[in-house]
Amino acid sequence: MKNNIIRLLLLSGVIAGFSACVNGSQKELAQERTRYEFGNILDIEITPDSTTRRVGCFTDAGSWMGFTIPQQDKWVNGFCGPFSIDHRIWFAQSAVVAGLIGETSEMTPDSTSYFPGEVYMSSVSADAKIDQRMNFIDSSTALLQVETNSEKGLCFTGKQWSGSVKLEVERNVLTARHQDGEIITLTFDSDITLSCDGKNYIAQTQPGCKKTDVAISFFVSEKELPAYEQRVQSLLHNPSQELQANADRWNGYLQKILRTDMKPEYDRIAVKSIVTLISNWRTHREGLLHEGVIPSHAVGYFVGFWAWDSWRFSAALAGFAPELAKNNIRAMFDYQLPDGMIIDCIYTNSAENNARDSKPPLVCWAVDEIFTHTQDTAFVKEMYPQLLAYYKWWYTKRDHNQNGICEFGSTDGTLEAAAWESGMDNAIRFDNTQMLKNAEDAWSMDQESVDLNAYLAYECKLLKKFAALIGVKFDGPDYSDKVADYFFDEKIGWFCDRRLKDGSFIEEPGCEGYTPFWVQIADKKQMEKALVLLTDTAKFSTYIPFPTAAADNPKCDSNGYWRGPIWLDQTYQAIRGLRNYGYNDLADQYTEQVFERCQGLKEDAPIHENYGTHDGKRLQAPHFSWSSSHLLMMYEDYGK
C-alpha cells in the first residue's frame, strides 16, 4: 500500500529535477538526489491514546511538536497529534481529521509514507480520494496540504481532544490552550467556514473546493501569538516559497552527505541517520538559550542537551548543518561555570540541570570538524577562550596527585555522578572504584582513566591548532606525549585504567582501550599487540564488532548497558582506529558487519541507543542521535 505513492512521487521528483535543471549539465542532473528516493524511511505509525508517551514522530526545523502516521488497523483520517515533545502530551489524537462535506461512507487508508522532511497519507471512499501531506515551515508551524478529487468540498474536525485543552475560535483560527501553558493554533484559509462549541470544531470549504491548506502552529506561551499571526496568514496566501525552501533544505542535506559509490541500502542508512538527527533538533526555549539536538525525542528523559552527546552530534552535523552544529555547542557553553567546568546536562527548566559532573572532553574535536567543513575562523576565535578554560579545568579539578594524568570525578563526592562523568555509567572497570577528595567541590575516582587522558591529549593537539589559527599562544598543560605508554599494559596487550594507590592496571579490557587508536597517540607496536584482542571473536571481533566489554569477560552482560552491548560511538572509534593505522580492509569489513547486522538498520526501524553484541538486537532508546552521528561517520569513511 505504501509503495504505490512512492512510485508516483519518485516520478514527480524526477520530473521536477529535470525542470529545475534545464540549464545544468547532464552530469549534474544525474547526481541530484531528492527525498522522494527514500520513502518509508522510518516507521512512525501509531494511533495514540491518552497513555502513549514514548513515541517516535515526525518533527522538523527545531519544533517542539510532532505528529505520527495513524496505524492502518486504527485508522484516523488525519496525522495524529500534535504531540508536545517537552511535556509529553497529546493535544488531540488528531487535531485535523479530513473528510468530505455530506459524505456518509468512511474514508479508509490507501497509502502512507514518511519521506525525509515530509509525511504523506491518502485515503479513499467508494467514489473519492483525499491526499494529505505535511511539511514543517519553521520551528513553530507545520503546513498541512489537503487535496481531493471530489466536488463535494472538504471538511475538518478534531478527534479526542485532551481534557486539559480549551478550544476557542476567532475568524479562521482555532486556538487550543493547554493548562500547562502550551498552545496550538489551527489557521484555515480565509474563505473557510469555522465553528466551535468549546469541545470540538467543524471547518468546511465551499462546495467544489478540491484543495486547501491548514497551518498548525505551536507556541510555548501566549506572548508569542500576536507576532506570528500575520506570518501564518501570509503563508496560507502563498505557501510555495516556503515549501520550496523546505525541499531545498532537505535535498541539500542529502546532496552534502550522499556518495555516488555506495550501495542503495547504505545510502538509506545515511539518510535515516540525517532524519534522526534533524528530528531531534530543538529550537531555543526557556532554559535552553540556543538551539541544539537532544538524544531522542521518543523518550522523555532524553529531552535536554548533554555535553559529550552534543559534541558528537555537532561533529556529525558539521558536514550538512554547520550552523546547527555551532549552536549545539554554544548551548552547552551557555552554562559554563566560572572555573571552566561544562556541566553534564541542561533542560528547558534549568532547575533540572545536572552540575554534579561533567562529561568526557570531546568538544575541540567537534569544533575542528566544523572548521574543517566551513573554514570559519571566527567561530574558532569565539570558542577558544571557553574551550581552553574547560581543558584547564580537568587538570585543576580532576588530577588528584597532580601528576598530569586525570581522573573522572564529581562535584559532590558521589561515585554515581563520577560514573556519569565518564559517560559509561556502570562500566566493569568501575566495579571497585572509591572516591578521593581534591577540594570542596572536586572529587576524583581512585583510578586514572585511559579514555579521559586520550581525549585530553587530542583536545591539547587541537587547541594548539586553534591557537595558531587565531594568532594566540597556547598556555595550557600538555602531557599528551606520556599518555599512551603510561596506560598500555604490555602483559595483556591492551590500554587499561590504572589504580592511584599503586599504579597497577585494572585488567578488565573494554572499549576505553579503543580510544588511543582513534586519537592516534598509540604507536604501531601497540596497535599490533592490541590487534590480537581486537580480532579475537571471543573478545572484541563479535557478531556486531567492538562491544563495550570483552565478550568473554564473566561480568559481560549482553543487555548490560555499558557492560557488554554495542554502543556505536565506541565501535566507530575502534573502526576508525584501524583505519588510522592502515587496516582499511579490516575496517571496511567491520563497517559492513554493522550496516548488515544491526537489526532493522537497512529497513524502517528506528536507530537505537545500543545493540546486542551477539545478535544485533535493538536495545535501549529508539530514534537515537548518538548512534546516528557515528553511522554517518562510518558511512563517510567506508571504502576510503
XYZ file of C-alpha atoms in Angstrom:
640
model
C 0.000 0.000 0.000
C 2.697 2.433 0.994
C 4.736 1.787 -2.125
C 2.011 2.945 -4.554
C 2.581 6.573 -3.702
C 6.342 6.221 -3.545
C 6.498 5.328 -7.232
C 4.308 8.300 -8.138
C 6.236 10.759 -6.017
C 9.573 9.431 -7.202
C 8.442 10.015 -10.768
C 7.247 13.518 -9.908
C 10.564 14.176 -8.173
C 12.454 13.109 -11.278
C 10.287 15.343 -13.466
C 10.804 18.243 -11.083
C 14.514 17.574 -11.169
C 14.537 17.832 -14.956
C 12.591 21.106 -14.989
C 14.754 22.597 -12.248
C 17.964 21.745 -14.040
C 17.179 22.711 -17.599
C 20.330 24.809 -17.740
C 22.502 22.318 -15.860
C 24.771 19.661 -17.270
C 23.655 16.065 -17.680
C 26.309 15.038 -15.142
C 24.913 17.386 -12.502
C 21.395 16.155 -13.205
C 22.425 12.521 -12.808
C 23.930 13.248 -9.405
C 20.963 15.151 -7.968
C 19.318 13.332 -5.078
C 15.884 14.072 -3.669
C 13.974 12.946 -0.628
C 11.453 11.019 -2.716
C 14.066 8.312 -3.281
C 13.718 7.418 0.402
C 10.124 6.561 1.172
C 9.100 4.950 4.463
C 12.443 5.976 5.886
C 11.179 5.319 9.436
C 8.145 3.560 10.837
C 6.272 6.158 12.890
C 2.827 4.585 12.606
C 0.929 4.819 15.874
C -2.576 5.898 16.711
C -2.080 7.242 20.228
C -4.295 7.102 23.259
C -4.053 9.094 26.467
C -1.340 6.787 27.848
C 1.034 6.987 24.873
C 4.191 8.841 25.955
C 7.183 7.068 24.406
C 6.819 7.662 20.700
C 8.874 8.480 17.629
C 7.234 11.092 15.477
C 7.536 13.415 12.502
C 9.084 16.676 13.604
C 11.476 19.074 11.911
C 13.103 22.529 11.914
C 13.664 22.532 15.672
C 9.972 22.278 16.538
C 8.761 21.191 19.951
C 5.730 19.446 18.446
C 5.465 16.216 16.492
C 2.994 14.041 14.594
C 2.601 10.379 13.808
C 1.038 8.479 10.930
C -2.084 6.577 12.043
C -1.980 2.805 12.163
C -3.719 1.031 9.317
C -5.819 -1.021 11.744
C -6.660 2.019 13.918
C -7.162 4.469 11.101
C -7.756 8.137 11.702
C -8.069 10.243 8.559
C -5.519 12.778 9.701
C -1.999 12.864 11.046
C -2.011 12.131 14.769
C -1.092 14.938 17.133
C 0.243 17.460 17.799
C 2.371 15.855 20.495
C 4.259 18.115 22.918
C 7.825 16.771 22.921
C 8.810 18.557 26.140
C 5.688 17.947 28.208
C 4.865 14.551 26.604
C 1.189 15.328 25.996
C -1.132 14.858 23.041
C -3.277 17.891 22.316
C -5.549 15.523 20.427
C -5.445 12.113 18.901
C -5.714 14.088 15.674
C -6.303 17.830 15.603
C -7.168 17.865 11.889
C -9.239 14.960 10.568
C -10.188 15.399 6.909
C -13.435 14.389 5.267
C -15.872 15.358 2.515
C -18.944 17.515 3.043
C -22.022 15.328 3.266
C -20.018 12.108 2.861
C -21.503 9.307 4.964
C -19.180 6.443 3.997
C -15.937 6.159 5.951
C -12.585 7.032 4.420
C -10.225 4.055 4.545
C -6.415 4.000 4.219
C -4.896 3.801 0.767
C -1.178 4.593 1.230
C 1.202 6.354 3.607
C 4.871 7.258 3.671
C 7.487 9.135 5.680
C 9.964 10.869 3.401
C 12.831 12.972 4.762
C 11.096 16.176 5.864
C 7.631 15.170 4.668
C 4.817 12.793 5.634
C 2.087 11.680 3.247
C -1.180 9.803 3.538
C -4.072 9.070 1.203
C -7.495 7.626 1.880
C -10.416 6.505 -0.259
C -14.157 6.037 -0.099
C -16.420 4.412 -2.642
C -16.050 7.277 -5.120
C -13.473 9.740 -3.775
C -9.894 10.127 -2.629
C -8.185 12.506 -0.205
C -4.440 13.164 -0.234
C -2.708 14.824 2.730
C 0.912 15.862 3.105
C 2.708 17.800 5.812
C 5.931 19.826 5.915
C 7.379 21.972 8.686
C 7.792 25.560 7.555
C 9.788 26.539 10.650
C 10.079 25.601 14.309
C 6.572 26.888 15.057
C 4.457 25.823 12.088
C 3.699 22.732 10.047
C 1.737 23.183 6.824
C -0.888 20.560 6.038
C -1.910 20.387 2.366
C -5.160 18.561 1.633
C -6.450 17.678 -1.839
C -9.371 15.627 -3.142
C -10.811 14.531 -6.483
C -14.358 15.105 -5.229
C -16.595 18.089 -5.973
C -18.299 17.867 -2.579
C -15.846 20.126 -0.764
C -13.586 19.375 2.189
C -14.460 19.400 5.864
C -12.340 19.070 9.017
C -12.733 18.355 12.691
C -10.616 17.198 15.629
C -10.666 13.812 17.300
C -10.204 13.060 21.007
C -9.002 16.403 22.276
C -7.200 16.309 25.605
C -9.456 17.144 28.541
C -6.825 19.687 29.579
C -7.272 21.704 26.379
C -9.616 24.674 25.974
C -10.813 25.483 22.429
C -11.975 28.811 21.007
C -12.445 30.296 17.544
C -11.778 33.745 16.135
C -12.281 34.326 12.401
C -10.387 31.494 10.612
C -8.245 30.454 13.587
C -8.920 27.751 16.158
C -6.817 28.168 19.327
C -6.246 25.225 21.676
C -4.761 26.223 25.032
C -3.391 23.520 27.299
C -3.454 24.101 31.043
C 0.358 23.753 31.155
C 0.676 26.952 29.060
C 1.471 25.449 25.683
C -0.768 26.482 22.792
C -1.559 25.277 19.291
C -3.434 27.172 16.623
C -5.100 25.810 13.502
C -5.260 28.502 10.846
C -7.511 27.756 7.881
C -7.877 29.512 4.530
C -9.812 32.748 4.886
C -12.843 31.555 2.884
C -13.486 28.550 5.122
C -16.472 28.325 7.494
C -15.301 27.608 11.035
C -17.387 26.975 14.174
C -16.635 25.654 17.656
C -18.803 24.555 20.614
C -15.929 24.597 23.120
C -15.428 20.851 22.871
C -14.638 20.474 19.176
C -14.783 22.392 15.916
C -16.081 21.973 12.370
C -14.423 23.639 9.377
C -15.809 23.491 5.830
C -14.687 24.752 2.461
C -17.089 25.876 -0.236
C -18.629 23.044 -2.313
C -16.424 22.318 -5.298
C -13.214 23.194 -3.424
C -10.680 20.452 -4.099
C -7.630 21.804 -2.321
C -6.937 23.720 0.854
C -4.144 24.222 3.389
C -4.111 24.301 7.178
C -1.284 25.829 9.235
C -0.718 24.025 12.539
C 1.330 26.190 14.899
C 2.810 25.503 18.332
C 3.659 28.111 20.966
C 5.239 27.931 24.392
C 3.381 30.952 25.735
C 0.644 33.450 24.972
C 3.066 36.280 24.206
C 4.295 34.524 21.065
C 0.922 34.538 19.302
C 0.416 38.142 18.117
C 3.723 38.444 16.319
C 3.198 35.154 14.495
C -0.391 35.617 13.329
C 0.434 37.776 10.311
C 3.190 35.384 9.228
C 0.798 32.422 9.237
C -1.836 34.296 7.245
C 0.828 35.229 4.687
C 1.946 31.608 4.493
C -1.544 30.391 3.635
C -1.879 33.092 0.978
C 1.264 31.912 -0.824
C 2.971 28.770 0.577
C 5.035 27.905 -2.500
C 8.181 29.787 -1.474
C 8.231 28.260 1.999
C 7.606 24.775 0.651
C 10.409 25.187 -1.860
C 12.740 26.270 0.940
C 11.823 23.117 2.841
C 12.554 20.941 -0.196
C 15.825 22.765 -0.869
C 16.927 22.335 2.737
C 16.250 18.605 2.799
C 17.625 17.871 -0.650
C 20.635 19.965 0.343
C 21.249 17.722 3.344
C 21.217 14.698 1.056
C 23.460 16.296 -1.547
C 26.081 17.113 1.082
C 26.198 13.629 2.601
C 25.305 11.015 -0.014
C 28.031 9.433 -2.105
C 27.779 8.161 -5.677
C 29.696 4.941 -4.966
C 27.624 3.367 -2.178
C 25.056 0.588 -2.084
C 21.484 1.913 -2.031
C 20.869 0.270 1.338
C 23.906 2.069 2.789
C 22.599 5.348 1.369
C 19.386 4.581 3.202
C 21.258 4.180 6.498
C 22.915 7.555 5.958
C 19.588 9.242 5.172
C 17.911 7.624 8.173
C 20.747 8.988 10.306
C 20.190 12.508 8.943
C 16.437 12.233 9.551
C 17.061 11.071 13.129
C 19.410 13.944 13.911
C 17.093 16.559 12.406
C 14.036 15.078 14.132
C 15.917 15.576 17.414
C 16.680 19.226 16.643
C 15.010 21.575 19.144
C 14.958 25.362 18.937
C 15.889 27.574 21.904
C 13.259 27.571 24.611
C 13.215 28.753 28.235
C 16.417 27.412 29.851
C 17.865 26.252 26.522
C 19.335 29.511 25.260
C 20.485 28.191 21.881
C 19.053 25.604 19.543
C 20.563 22.147 19.718
C 19.985 18.419 19.384
C 18.547 16.137 22.056
C 19.499 12.453 22.336
C 15.993 11.177 21.480
C 12.616 12.863 21.096
C 10.965 9.468 21.629
C 11.991 9.140 25.281
C 11.018 11.749 27.867
C 14.162 11.599 29.988
C 16.281 12.441 26.939
C 14.596 15.782 26.176
C 17.545 18.008 27.075
C 21.112 18.634 25.938
C 24.006 16.521 27.240
C 27.650 17.556 26.932
C 29.504 14.752 25.199
C 26.368 13.803 23.280
C 26.337 17.366 21.936
C 29.985 17.175 20.887
C 29.251 14.006 18.913
C 26.137 15.446 17.292
C 27.988 18.594 16.250
C 30.820 16.585 14.702
C 28.263 14.785 12.523
C 26.144 17.867 11.764
C 29.213 19.814 10.638
C 29.007 18.217 7.200
C 25.414 19.177 6.379
C 24.033 21.588 9.031
C 27.016 23.552 10.358
C 25.040 26.439 11.900
C 23.033 23.983 13.964
C 26.312 22.286 14.911
C 27.710 25.604 16.178
C 24.627 26.469 18.201
C 24.545 22.983 19.640
C 27.968 23.698 21.154
C 27.047 27.220 22.260
C 24.032 25.833 24.125
C 26.236 23.831 26.492
C 28.739 26.678 26.964
C 25.885 28.980 27.975
C 26.144 27.156 31.312
C 29.929 27.007 31.651
C 30.844 27.595 35.299
C 33.342 30.289 36.369
C 36.011 27.637 36.995
C 35.674 26.385 33.401
C 33.543 23.300 34.031
C 30.960 22.256 31.454
C 28.084 20.640 33.300
C 26.594 17.283 32.408
C 23.206 18.254 31.004
C 20.722 21.109 30.661
C 16.942 21.302 30.218
C 14.188 23.744 29.374
C 13.657 24.004 33.137
C 17.160 24.980 34.267
C 16.329 23.862 37.824
C 16.671 20.314 36.488
C 20.205 20.863 35.116
C 22.844 18.478 36.419
C 26.072 20.130 37.604
C 27.226 17.208 39.749
C 29.586 16.091 36.990
C 30.891 16.945 33.552
C 31.309 14.600 30.575
C 34.345 13.334 28.584
C 36.099 16.203 26.739
C 35.447 15.882 23.027
C 34.370 19.414 22.201
C 37.540 20.533 20.396
C 37.036 17.604 18.041
C 33.546 18.913 17.251
C 34.825 22.464 16.738
C 37.563 21.139 14.476
C 35.034 19.232 12.374
C 33.022 22.427 11.994
C 36.155 24.328 10.987
C 37.123 21.597 8.506
C 33.772 21.922 6.748
C 33.321 25.709 6.980
C 36.784 27.257 7.418
C 35.077 29.537 9.926
C 37.930 31.001 11.952
C 35.520 33.459 13.597
C 33.767 30.562 15.305
C 37.106 29.125 16.433
C 38.082 32.538 17.837
C 34.724 32.873 19.596
C 35.014 29.492 21.282
C 38.743 29.337 22.022
C 38.803 31.018 25.487
C 35.950 28.820 26.683
C 37.498 25.665 25.219
C 40.805 26.434 26.885
C 39.139 27.132 30.248
C 37.329 23.775 30.075
C 40.545 21.965 29.159
C 42.425 23.535 32.069
C 39.568 22.690 34.454
C 40.348 18.988 34.140
C 43.899 19.455 35.386
C 42.791 21.792 38.192
C 39.843 19.760 39.499
C 40.425 16.185 38.320
C 44.130 15.417 38.878
C 44.289 14.102 42.439
C 48.044 13.617 42.727
C 48.982 16.413 40.287
C 50.969 14.090 38.008
C 49.395 15.386 34.793
C 47.136 12.336 34.455
C 43.459 12.999 35.206
C 40.609 11.029 36.705
C 36.864 11.109 36.246
C 35.063 12.532 39.252
C 32.226 14.616 40.613
C 31.482 17.869 42.425
C 29.558 16.167 45.245
C 31.835 13.245 46.057
C 29.445 10.562 44.845
C 30.588 7.624 42.747
C 27.245 7.759 40.942
C 27.985 11.205 39.482
C 31.624 10.275 38.794
C 30.458 7.284 36.752
C 28.106 9.609 34.868
C 31.081 11.879 34.178
C 32.828 9.006 32.422
C 29.765 8.599 30.208
C 29.972 4.838 30.868
C 27.779 4.725 33.942
C 28.077 1.081 35.002
C 31.268 0.011 33.187
C 33.013 -3.063 34.576
C 36.222 -1.110 35.167
C 34.473 0.936 37.888
C 33.271 -2.042 39.971
C 35.769 -1.480 42.798
C 36.245 2.278 42.499
C 36.369 4.618 45.508
C 36.244 8.421 45.665
C 39.042 10.784 46.739
C 38.619 14.443 47.733
C 40.569 17.096 45.822
C 38.711 20.202 47.052
C 35.323 21.138 48.490
C 33.762 20.999 45.015
C 36.063 18.457 43.393
C 36.432 14.721 43.881
C 38.217 12.096 41.789
C 37.867 8.383 41.306
C 40.828 6.487 42.732
C 41.812 5.397 39.235
C 43.209 7.199 36.203
C 41.239 6.517 33.021
C 42.860 5.940 29.662
C 39.975 7.280 27.566
C 39.797 10.567 29.523
C 43.512 11.225 29.108
C 43.487 10.170 25.451
C 40.670 12.648 24.820
C 42.627 15.351 26.662
C 45.688 14.639 24.533
C 43.543 15.120 21.424
C 41.987 18.299 22.825
C 45.505 19.615 23.520
C 46.577 18.956 19.945
C 43.520 20.754 18.569
C 43.797 23.692 20.973
C 47.332 24.238 19.695
C 45.968 24.182 16.145
C 43.239 26.698 17.044
C 45.732 28.974 18.811
C 47.882 29.076 15.665
C 44.807 29.780 13.509
C 43.738 32.820 15.514
C 47.229 34.051 16.395
C 47.386 33.467 20.141
C 49.719 31.476 22.358
C 48.530 28.165 23.826
C 49.268 28.275 27.548
C 47.615 25.090 28.799
C 49.247 21.980 30.293
C 50.488 19.351 27.850
C 51.049 15.788 28.987
C 49.943 14.192 25.734
C 53.274 12.526 24.984
C 53.128 10.350 28.115
C 49.555 9.018 27.881
C 49.961 6.047 25.528
C 52.917 4.419 27.237
C 51.508 5.161 30.686
C 48.262 3.271 30.045
C 49.455 0.392 27.842
C 49.538 -2.904 29.700
C 52.247 -4.901 27.954
C 51.224 -8.102 29.729
C 47.781 -8.299 28.121
C 48.421 -6.021 25.134
C 45.653 -3.526 25.896
C 45.118 0.021 27.144
C 43.735 -0.091 30.695
C 42.918 2.257 33.558
C 45.402 2.403 36.445
C 44.855 2.485 40.217
C 46.139 5.553 42.012
C 47.253 3.706 45.135
C 49.879 1.522 43.444
C 49.794 2.214 39.713
C 48.540 -1.289 38.917
C 46.445 -1.882 35.835
C 42.717 -2.635 36.029
C 42.840 -5.591 33.679
C 39.218 -5.622 32.528
C 39.668 -4.973 28.776
C 36.888 -2.756 27.470
C 36.021 -0.133 24.887
C 38.104 2.548 26.623
C 41.056 0.757 25.055
C 39.933 1.796 21.550
C 40.393 5.495 22.293
C 44.201 5.848 21.904
C 43.935 4.418 18.398
C 41.121 6.798 17.466
C 43.059 9.871 18.646
C 46.290 8.433 17.182
C 48.533 8.593 20.239
C 49.363 4.864 20.221
C 52.408 3.643 18.353
C 52.421 0.957 15.689
C 53.716 -1.730 18.042
C 50.884 -1.077 20.481
C 48.391 -1.447 17.652
C 49.984 -4.722 16.550
C 49.715 -6.120 20.071
C 46.163 -4.877 20.571
C 45.152 -6.326 17.221
C 45.260 -9.776 18.812
C 42.360 -8.853 21.116
C 40.628 -6.644 18.558
C 40.331 -9.512 16.059
C 39.585 -12.250 18.602
C 35.989 -13.421 18.018
C 35.701 -14.391 21.673
C 36.591 -10.877 22.814
C 36.058 -7.876 20.526
C 35.525 -9.212 16.995
C 31.950 -10.227 17.771
C 28.868 -10.560 15.542
C 28.448 -6.803 15.831
C 32.056 -5.729 16.357
C 33.679 -3.926 19.272
C 31.456 -4.243 22.324
C 31.854 -2.173 25.467
C 33.490 -5.066 27.317
C 35.398 -8.134 26.124
C 32.706 -10.673 25.312
C 34.434 -13.482 27.254
C 34.585 -11.485 30.477
C 32.407 -13.334 33.029
C 30.943 -9.954 34.019
C 29.899 -9.160 30.448
C 26.131 -8.796 30.079
C 24.615 -8.689 26.613
C 21.883 -6.362 27.922
C 24.068 -4.602 30.497
C 24.152 -1.009 29.214
C 27.934 -0.307 29.358
C 28.846 -3.852 30.435
C 28.798 -5.560 27.050
C 26.317 -4.226 24.466
C 27.336 -2.380 21.323
C 27.469 1.408 21.522
C 28.117 2.660 18.013
C 30.352 5.547 19.090
C 32.789 3.037 20.555
C 32.504 0.756 17.543
C 33.184 3.745 15.301
C 36.264 4.698 17.322
C 37.654 1.170 17.013
C 36.974 1.043 13.271
C 38.439 4.491 12.685
C 41.399 3.467 14.823
C 42.069 0.575 12.453
C 41.974 2.978 9.515
C 44.386 5.320 11.264
C 46.954 2.545 11.381
C 46.483 1.303 7.820
C 43.997 -1.559 8.314
C 41.432 -0.212 5.851
C 40.180 -3.543 4.528
C 39.565 -4.780 8.057
C 37.823 -1.514 8.911
C 35.536 -1.907 5.882
C 34.741 -5.488 6.868
C 33.690 -4.396 10.342
C 31.659 -1.487 8.943
C 29.771 -3.932 6.736
C 29.001 -6.061 9.787
C 27.451 -3.033 11.486
C 25.433 -1.994 8.435
C 24.280 -5.503 7.585
C 23.658 -6.949 11.043
C 22.211 -4.255 13.305
C 18.536 -5.153 13.411
C 16.329 -3.021 11.193
C 19.087 -0.626 10.167
C 18.555 -1.075 6.420
C 14.779 -1.210 6.800
C 12.364 1.214 8.503
C 13.205 0.514 12.161
C 14.455 3.451 14.226
C 18.153 3.736 15.073
C 18.661 2.712 18.704
C 20.874 3.728 21.591
C 22.680 0.391 21.625
C 22.550 -3.081 20.087
C 23.023 -6.698 21.101
C 26.629 -7.829 20.668
C 25.802 -11.361 19.552
C 22.543 -10.841 17.679
C 22.295 -7.159 16.667
C 19.054 -6.812 18.590
C 17.801 -3.281 19.213
C 18.107 -2.433 22.901
C 17.528 0.909 24.657
C 16.153 4.254 23.386
C 14.962 4.499 19.743
C 15.479 7.458 17.380
C 18.902 7.999 18.941
C 21.102 10.870 17.761
C 24.351 9.453 19.151
C 24.179 6.248 17.104
C 23.036 8.174 14.043
C 26.025 10.502 14.265
C 28.507 7.654 14.219
C 26.701 5.736 11.479
C 27.177 8.840 9.324
C 30.887 8.839 10.168
C 31.201 5.153 9.271
C 29.359 5.824 6.007
C 31.730 8.676 5.179
C 34.836 6.588 5.900
C 33.753 3.346 4.269
C 35.831 2.238 1.275
C 38.319 5.097 1.568
